[in-house]
XYZ file of C-alpha atoms in Angstrom:
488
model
C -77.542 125.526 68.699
C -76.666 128.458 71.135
C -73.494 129.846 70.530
C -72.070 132.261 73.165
C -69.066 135.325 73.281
C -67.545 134.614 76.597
C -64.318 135.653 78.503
C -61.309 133.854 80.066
C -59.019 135.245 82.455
C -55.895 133.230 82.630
C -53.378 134.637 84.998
C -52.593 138.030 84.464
C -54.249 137.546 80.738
C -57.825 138.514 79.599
C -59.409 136.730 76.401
C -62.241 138.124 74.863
C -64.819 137.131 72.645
C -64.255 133.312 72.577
C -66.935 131.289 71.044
C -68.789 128.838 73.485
C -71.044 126.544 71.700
C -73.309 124.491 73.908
C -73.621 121.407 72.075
C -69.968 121.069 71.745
C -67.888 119.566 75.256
C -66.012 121.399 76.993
C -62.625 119.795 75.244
C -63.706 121.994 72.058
C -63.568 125.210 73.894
C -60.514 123.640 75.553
C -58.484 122.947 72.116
C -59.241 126.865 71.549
C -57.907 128.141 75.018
C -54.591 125.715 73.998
C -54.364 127.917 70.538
C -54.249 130.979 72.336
C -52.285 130.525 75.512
C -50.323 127.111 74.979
C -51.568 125.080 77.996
C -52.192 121.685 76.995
C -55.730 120.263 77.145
C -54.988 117.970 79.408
C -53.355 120.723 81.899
C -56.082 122.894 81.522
C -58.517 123.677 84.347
C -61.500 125.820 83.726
C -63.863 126.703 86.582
C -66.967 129.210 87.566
C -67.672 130.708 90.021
C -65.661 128.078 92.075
C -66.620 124.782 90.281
C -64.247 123.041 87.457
C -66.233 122.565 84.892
C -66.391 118.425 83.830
C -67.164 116.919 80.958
C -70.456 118.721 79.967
C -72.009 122.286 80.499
C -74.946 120.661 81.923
C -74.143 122.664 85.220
C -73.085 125.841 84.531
C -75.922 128.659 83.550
C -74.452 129.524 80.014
C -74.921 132.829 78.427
C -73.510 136.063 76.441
C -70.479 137.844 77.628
C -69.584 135.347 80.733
C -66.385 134.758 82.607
C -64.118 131.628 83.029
C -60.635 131.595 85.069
C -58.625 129.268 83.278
C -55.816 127.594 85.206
C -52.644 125.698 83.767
C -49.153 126.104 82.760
C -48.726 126.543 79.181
C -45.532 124.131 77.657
C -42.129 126.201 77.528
C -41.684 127.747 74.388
C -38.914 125.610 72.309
C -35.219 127.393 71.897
C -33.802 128.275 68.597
C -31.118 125.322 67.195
C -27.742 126.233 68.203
C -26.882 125.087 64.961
C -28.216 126.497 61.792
C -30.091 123.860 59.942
C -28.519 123.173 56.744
C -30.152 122.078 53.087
C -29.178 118.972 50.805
C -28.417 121.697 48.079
C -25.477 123.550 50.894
C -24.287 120.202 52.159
C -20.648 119.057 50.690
C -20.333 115.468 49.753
C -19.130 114.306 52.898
C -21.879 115.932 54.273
C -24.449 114.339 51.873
C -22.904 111.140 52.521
C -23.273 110.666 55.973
C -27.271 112.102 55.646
C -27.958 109.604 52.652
C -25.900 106.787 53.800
C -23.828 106.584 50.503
C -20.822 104.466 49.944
C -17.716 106.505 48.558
C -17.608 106.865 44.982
C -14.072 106.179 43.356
C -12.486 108.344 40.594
C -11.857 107.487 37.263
C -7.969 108.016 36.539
C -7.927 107.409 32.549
C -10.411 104.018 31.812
C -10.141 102.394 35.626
C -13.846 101.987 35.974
C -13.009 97.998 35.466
C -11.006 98.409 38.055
C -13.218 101.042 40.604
C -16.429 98.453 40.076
C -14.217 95.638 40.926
C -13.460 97.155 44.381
C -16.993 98.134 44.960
C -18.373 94.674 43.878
C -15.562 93.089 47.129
C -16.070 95.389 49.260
C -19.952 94.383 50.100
C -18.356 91.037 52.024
C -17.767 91.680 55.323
C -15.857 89.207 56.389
C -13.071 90.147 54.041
C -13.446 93.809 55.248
C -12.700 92.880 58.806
C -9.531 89.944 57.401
C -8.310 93.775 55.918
C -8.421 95.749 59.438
C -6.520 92.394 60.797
C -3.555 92.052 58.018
C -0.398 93.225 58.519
C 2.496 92.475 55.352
C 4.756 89.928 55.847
C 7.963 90.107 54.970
C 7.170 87.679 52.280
C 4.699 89.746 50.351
C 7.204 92.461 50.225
C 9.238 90.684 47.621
C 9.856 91.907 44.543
C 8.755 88.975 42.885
C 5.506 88.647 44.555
C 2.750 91.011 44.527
C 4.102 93.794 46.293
C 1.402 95.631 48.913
C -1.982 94.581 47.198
C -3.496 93.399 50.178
C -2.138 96.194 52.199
C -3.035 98.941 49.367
C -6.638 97.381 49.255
C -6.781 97.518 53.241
C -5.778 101.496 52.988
C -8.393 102.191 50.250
C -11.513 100.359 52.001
C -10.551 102.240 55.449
C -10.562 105.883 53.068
C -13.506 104.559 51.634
C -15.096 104.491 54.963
C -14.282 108.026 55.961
C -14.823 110.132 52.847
C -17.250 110.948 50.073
C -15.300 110.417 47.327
C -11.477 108.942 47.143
C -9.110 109.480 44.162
C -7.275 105.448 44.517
C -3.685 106.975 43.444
C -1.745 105.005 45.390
C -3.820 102.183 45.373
C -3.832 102.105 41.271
C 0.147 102.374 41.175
C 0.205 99.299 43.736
C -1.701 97.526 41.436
C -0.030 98.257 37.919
C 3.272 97.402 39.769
C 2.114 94.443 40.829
C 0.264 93.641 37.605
C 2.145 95.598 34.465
C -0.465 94.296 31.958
C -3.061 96.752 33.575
C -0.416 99.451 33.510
C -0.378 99.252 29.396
C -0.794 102.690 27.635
C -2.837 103.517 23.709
C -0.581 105.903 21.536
C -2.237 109.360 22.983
C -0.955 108.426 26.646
C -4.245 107.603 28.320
C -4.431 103.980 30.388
C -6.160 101.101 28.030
C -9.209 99.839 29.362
C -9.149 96.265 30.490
C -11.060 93.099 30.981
C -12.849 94.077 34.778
C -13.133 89.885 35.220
C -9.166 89.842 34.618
C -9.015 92.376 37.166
C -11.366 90.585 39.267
C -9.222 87.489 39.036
C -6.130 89.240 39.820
C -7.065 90.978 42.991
C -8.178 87.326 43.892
C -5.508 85.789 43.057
C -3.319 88.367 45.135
C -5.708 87.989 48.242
C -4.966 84.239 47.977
C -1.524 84.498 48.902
C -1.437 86.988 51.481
C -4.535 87.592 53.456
C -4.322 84.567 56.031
C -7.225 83.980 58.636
C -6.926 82.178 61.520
C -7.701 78.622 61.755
C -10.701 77.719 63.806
C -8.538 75.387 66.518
C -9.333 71.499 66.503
C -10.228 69.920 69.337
C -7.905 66.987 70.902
C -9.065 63.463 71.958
C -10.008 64.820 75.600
C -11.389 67.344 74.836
C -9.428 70.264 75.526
C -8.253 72.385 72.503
C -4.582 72.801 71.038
C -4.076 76.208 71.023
C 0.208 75.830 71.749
C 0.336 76.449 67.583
C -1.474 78.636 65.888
C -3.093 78.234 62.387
C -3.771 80.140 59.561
C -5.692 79.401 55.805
C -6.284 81.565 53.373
C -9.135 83.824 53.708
C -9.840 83.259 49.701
C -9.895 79.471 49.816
C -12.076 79.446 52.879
C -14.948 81.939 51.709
C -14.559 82.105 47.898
C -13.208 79.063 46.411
C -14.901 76.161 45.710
C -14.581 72.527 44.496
C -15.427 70.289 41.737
C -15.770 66.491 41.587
C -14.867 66.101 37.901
C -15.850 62.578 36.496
C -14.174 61.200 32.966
C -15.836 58.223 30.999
C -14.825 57.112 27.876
C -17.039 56.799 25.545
C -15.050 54.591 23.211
C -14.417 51.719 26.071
C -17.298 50.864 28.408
C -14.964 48.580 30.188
C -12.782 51.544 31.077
C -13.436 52.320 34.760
C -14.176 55.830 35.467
C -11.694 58.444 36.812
C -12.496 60.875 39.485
C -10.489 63.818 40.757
C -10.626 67.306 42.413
C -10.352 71.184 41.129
C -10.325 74.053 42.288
C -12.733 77.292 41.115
C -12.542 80.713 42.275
C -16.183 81.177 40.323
C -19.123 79.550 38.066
C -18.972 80.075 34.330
C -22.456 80.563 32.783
C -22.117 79.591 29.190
C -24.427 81.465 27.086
C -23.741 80.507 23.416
C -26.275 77.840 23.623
C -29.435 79.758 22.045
C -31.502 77.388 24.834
C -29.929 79.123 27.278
C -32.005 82.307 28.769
C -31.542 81.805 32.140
C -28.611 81.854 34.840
C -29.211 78.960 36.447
C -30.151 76.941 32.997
C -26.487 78.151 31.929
C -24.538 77.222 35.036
C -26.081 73.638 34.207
C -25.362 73.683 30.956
C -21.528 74.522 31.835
C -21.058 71.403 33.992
C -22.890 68.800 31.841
C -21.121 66.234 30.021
C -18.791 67.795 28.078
C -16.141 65.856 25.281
C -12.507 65.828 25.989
C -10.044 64.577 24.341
C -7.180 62.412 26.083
C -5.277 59.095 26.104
C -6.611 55.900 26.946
C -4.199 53.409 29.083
C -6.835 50.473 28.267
C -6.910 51.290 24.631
C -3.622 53.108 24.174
C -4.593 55.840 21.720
C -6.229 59.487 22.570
C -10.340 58.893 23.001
C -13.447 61.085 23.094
C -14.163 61.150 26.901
C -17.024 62.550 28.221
C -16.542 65.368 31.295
C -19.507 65.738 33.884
C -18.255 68.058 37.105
C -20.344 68.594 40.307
C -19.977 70.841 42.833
C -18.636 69.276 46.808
C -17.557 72.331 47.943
C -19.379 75.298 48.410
C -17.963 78.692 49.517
C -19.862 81.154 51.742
C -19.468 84.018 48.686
C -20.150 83.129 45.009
C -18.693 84.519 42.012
C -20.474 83.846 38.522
C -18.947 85.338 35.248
C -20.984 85.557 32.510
C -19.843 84.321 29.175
C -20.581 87.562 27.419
C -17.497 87.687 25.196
C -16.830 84.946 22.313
C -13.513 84.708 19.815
C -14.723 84.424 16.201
C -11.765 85.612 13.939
C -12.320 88.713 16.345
C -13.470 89.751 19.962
C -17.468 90.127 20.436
C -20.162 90.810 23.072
C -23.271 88.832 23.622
C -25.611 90.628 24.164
C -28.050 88.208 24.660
C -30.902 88.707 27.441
C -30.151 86.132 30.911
C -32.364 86.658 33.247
C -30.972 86.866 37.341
C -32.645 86.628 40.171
C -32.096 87.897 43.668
C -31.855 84.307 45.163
C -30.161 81.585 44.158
C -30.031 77.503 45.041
C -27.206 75.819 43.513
C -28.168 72.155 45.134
C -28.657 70.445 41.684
C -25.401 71.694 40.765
C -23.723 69.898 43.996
C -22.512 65.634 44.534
C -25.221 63.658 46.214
C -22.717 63.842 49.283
C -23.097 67.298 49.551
C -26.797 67.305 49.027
C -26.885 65.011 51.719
C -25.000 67.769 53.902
C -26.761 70.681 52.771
C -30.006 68.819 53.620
C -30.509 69.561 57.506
C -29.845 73.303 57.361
C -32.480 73.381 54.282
C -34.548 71.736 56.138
C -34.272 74.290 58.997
C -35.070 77.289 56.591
C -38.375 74.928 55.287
C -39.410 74.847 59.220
C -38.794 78.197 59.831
C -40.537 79.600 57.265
C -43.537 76.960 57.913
C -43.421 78.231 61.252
C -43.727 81.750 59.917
C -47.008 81.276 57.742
C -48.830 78.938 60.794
C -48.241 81.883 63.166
C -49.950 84.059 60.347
C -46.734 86.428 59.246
C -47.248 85.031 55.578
C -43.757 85.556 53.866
C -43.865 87.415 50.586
C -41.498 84.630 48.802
C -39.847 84.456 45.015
C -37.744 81.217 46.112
C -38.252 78.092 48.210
C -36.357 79.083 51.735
C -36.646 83.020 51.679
C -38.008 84.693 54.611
C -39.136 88.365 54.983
C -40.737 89.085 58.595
C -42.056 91.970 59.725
C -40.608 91.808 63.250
C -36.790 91.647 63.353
C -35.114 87.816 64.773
C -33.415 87.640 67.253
C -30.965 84.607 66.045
C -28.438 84.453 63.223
C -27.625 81.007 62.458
C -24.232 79.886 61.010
C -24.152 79.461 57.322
C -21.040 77.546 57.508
C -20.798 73.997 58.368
C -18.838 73.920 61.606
C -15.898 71.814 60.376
C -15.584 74.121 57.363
C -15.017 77.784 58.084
C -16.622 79.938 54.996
C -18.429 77.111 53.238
C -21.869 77.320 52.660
C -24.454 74.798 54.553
C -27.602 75.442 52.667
C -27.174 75.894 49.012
C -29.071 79.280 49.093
C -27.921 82.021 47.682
C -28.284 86.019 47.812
C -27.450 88.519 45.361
C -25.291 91.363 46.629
C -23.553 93.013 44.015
C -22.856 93.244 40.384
C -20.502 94.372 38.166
C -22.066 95.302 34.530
C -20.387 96.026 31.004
C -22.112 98.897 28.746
C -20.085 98.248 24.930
C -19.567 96.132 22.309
C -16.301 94.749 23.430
C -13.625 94.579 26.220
C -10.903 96.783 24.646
C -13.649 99.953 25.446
C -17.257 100.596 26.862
C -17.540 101.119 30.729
C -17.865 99.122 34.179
C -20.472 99.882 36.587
C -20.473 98.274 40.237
C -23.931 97.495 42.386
C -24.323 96.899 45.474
C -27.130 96.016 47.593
C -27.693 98.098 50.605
C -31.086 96.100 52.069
C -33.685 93.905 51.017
C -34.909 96.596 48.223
C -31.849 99.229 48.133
C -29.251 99.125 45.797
C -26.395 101.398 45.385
C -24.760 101.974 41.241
C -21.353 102.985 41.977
C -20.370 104.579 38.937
C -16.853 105.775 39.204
C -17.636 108.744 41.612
C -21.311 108.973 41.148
C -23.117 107.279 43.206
C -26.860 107.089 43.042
C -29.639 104.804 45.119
C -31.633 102.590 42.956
C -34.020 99.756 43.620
C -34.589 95.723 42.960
C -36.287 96.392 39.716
C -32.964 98.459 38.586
C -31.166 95.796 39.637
C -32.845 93.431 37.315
C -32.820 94.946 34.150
C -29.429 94.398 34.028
C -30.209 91.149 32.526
C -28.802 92.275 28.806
C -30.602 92.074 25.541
C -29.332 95.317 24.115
C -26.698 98.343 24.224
C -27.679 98.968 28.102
C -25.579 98.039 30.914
C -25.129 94.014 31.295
C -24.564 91.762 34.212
C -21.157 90.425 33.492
C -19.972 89.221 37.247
C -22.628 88.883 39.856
C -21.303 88.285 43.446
C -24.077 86.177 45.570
C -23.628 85.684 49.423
C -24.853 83.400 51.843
C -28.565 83.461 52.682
C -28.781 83.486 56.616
C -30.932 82.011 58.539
C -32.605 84.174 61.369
C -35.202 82.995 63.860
C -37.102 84.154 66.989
C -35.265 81.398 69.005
C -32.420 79.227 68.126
C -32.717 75.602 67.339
């Protein structure tokens, strides 16, 4: 293996002493002429004596203490930053923000976490963030009797949300005690009381429902042409969070009594837990519709009878609240802390009429396909529920999860998880509320108060209860969509 000191003169620059080994190619002694002058292999042109040399030294005369003339322009030398580069440890929170891609953290102003999780929990739908950029008050919701600036407040505090690290919600915390005086309540050494966070829930709700209007999606006339001469509105509320019941009534103490059926209304899903069968949320959302005793009068008897009540869902909203049922009333307030287990999908088509199974049918048929499609073109999807999809290449296609005559219903049945809100305590009156929020497929965000940290899916699921950590008291699910390489 001879191995030769040789020279290389490279413009106005002599080398000496470079090691040549014969059984190596040229592109060896190459990468060592790029250490030392910069020129890229692939630039570089050695020759001898005239010749460039090729791929092998078959056909030069190799020995000790030769010269080379090396031709090539070496890559220009890269210029200092014109800004200093700056740590994670320097960086101020807005700074750290915007490099991590945090949401703002919310202070705590004397036991609001109820109320700072809440916030968090709403703000991961984003069709109510963009109804917030679009709402103006009325001169109706500036009555004293209604509930003064909410909406607008709420509006103010998502858009500082968006543009700092960390906001202090001053303004939007007096809005809200004005508008809701029970919150505003004070304990004997001045500090706020802590409160219920699904009482809050319900009253932000509650105060979105009768302000925040969306437009209505216009109907189409006989010929075809739409009526657009008056304009529509519904409530942004009853169109992507409420839903609707089909409650049945049979009593049980006079077969011949025909049944009675009628409508309500729900703003979320109670998940009973009492029931020691109960461990998991879906087993307790059935539990809390199936036939349940009532008392009432009977017209064909005339007296009050047992009645059995059975209610199934034939309305389905695009966003799903669930509460819970961690707190029972025996002679005293108390937390159950019992373990029920969540999972990061959700299909609620048992829970629906046979007429809306019927509807939801051809969309969950489409996600069947789809995914079918996926495992016969061999990009197997890693699955935990009938209709999820994970691909590796990004669709091109988002398909509506509404039904088209039905503007923030849901047309599948399927279900995502996108935020939480947990209870650490043994009761309402005290303890703390935590918010989390899903970022991606296997990102979460736990928003508590002004710390906010990233945590993962497994986090996420040990928030299932069974002790003195935090519990899953209101989980927010969202509409699974649909995506495809083409559309149908």
């Amino acid at each position: 293996m001879p191995n030769y000191k040789v020279k290389v003169k490279w413009g106005k620059e002599n080398f000496d002493g470079i090691d040549l080994n014969s059984d190596d190619e040229p592109v060896v002694f190459k990468a060592q002429l790029f250490a030392l002058t910069g020129v890229q292999v692939d630039r570089q042109k050695i020759m001898f004596k005239g010749k460039v040399i090729g791929n092998s030294w078959d056909t030069v005369p190799l020995k000790e203490g030769m010269q080379f003339l090396m031709m090539g322009t070496a890559d220009k030398i890269p210029e200092a930053p014109k800004e200093k580069p700056k740590f994670i440890e320097d960086m101020s929170d807005n700074e750290l923000t915007t490099v991590l891609d945090l949401p703002a953290g919310l202070a705590n102003l004397g036991n609001t976490c109820y109320l700072n999780a809440t916030v968090q929990c709403l703000k991961t739908i984003p069709e109510l963030r963009d109804a917030l950029q679009n709402y103006h008050a009325s001169a109706h919701s500036e009555r004293l009797y209604d509930t003064p600036g909410v909406t607008a407040s709420l509006r103010d505090l998502f858009e500082n949300m968006d543009q700092n690290a960390t906001v202090t919600p001053v303004v939007f915390l007096a809005v809200f005690h004005m508008a809701f005086p029970r919150f505003a309540e004070k304990s004997q050494d001045g500090h706020f009381m802590q409160h219920d966070a699904f009482e809050c829930w319900t009253s932000l709700l509650r105060s979105l429902q009768q302000d925040l209007k969306i437009p209505e999606p216009p109907a189409e006339s006989g010929d075809g042409n739409e009526q657009s001469a008056i304009k529509k509105t519904v409530s942004f509320i009853e169109s992507y969070m409420e839903g609707h019941y089909v409650v049945t009534l049979k009593n049980t103490e006079a077969e011949d009594e025909p049944e009675t059926k009628s409508i309500e209304k729900f703003l979320h899903l109670s998940c009973f837990i009492s029931n020691h069968e109960v461990k998991y949320l879906l087993s307790g959302l059935k539990y809390s519709i199936s036939g349940e005793s009532v008392t009432k009068f009977s017209p064909t008897l005339q007296k009050d009878c047992l009645y059995t009540k059975r209610s199934l869902i034939n309305r389905l909203p695009a966003y799903l609240t669930i509460e819970i049922m961690r707190y029972e009333y025996k002679g005293k307030e108390a937390k159950i802390l019992k373990e029920i287990k969540f999972s990061m999908n959700l299909d609620v088509f048992e829970l629906c009429t046979p007429e809306l199974q019927e509807k939801l049918s051809p969309m969950r048929t489409k996600f069947k396909e789809y995914e079918d499609k996926i495992v016969d073109i061999g990009r197997v999807p890693k699955s935990g529920h009938e209709g999820a999809i994970e691909k590796t290449e990004k669709p091109k296609f988002k398909h509506p999860y509404s039904f088209a005559d039905d503007i923030g219903s849901n047309n599948s049945g399927y279900y995502d998880l996108q935020a939480v809100l947990t209870h650490k305590g043994r009761n309402i009156a005290s303890g703390h509320n935590v918010g989390w929020i899903r970022k991606s497929k296997d990102a979460w965000y736990q928003c508590n108060d002004d710390n906010v940290n990233m945590v993962t899916t497994e986090d996420i699921l040990k928030l299932s209860g069974g002790g003195d950590w935090h519990c899953a008291y209101l989980l927010l699910y969202g509409p699974r969509i649909l995506e495809s390489d083409e559309p149908f």
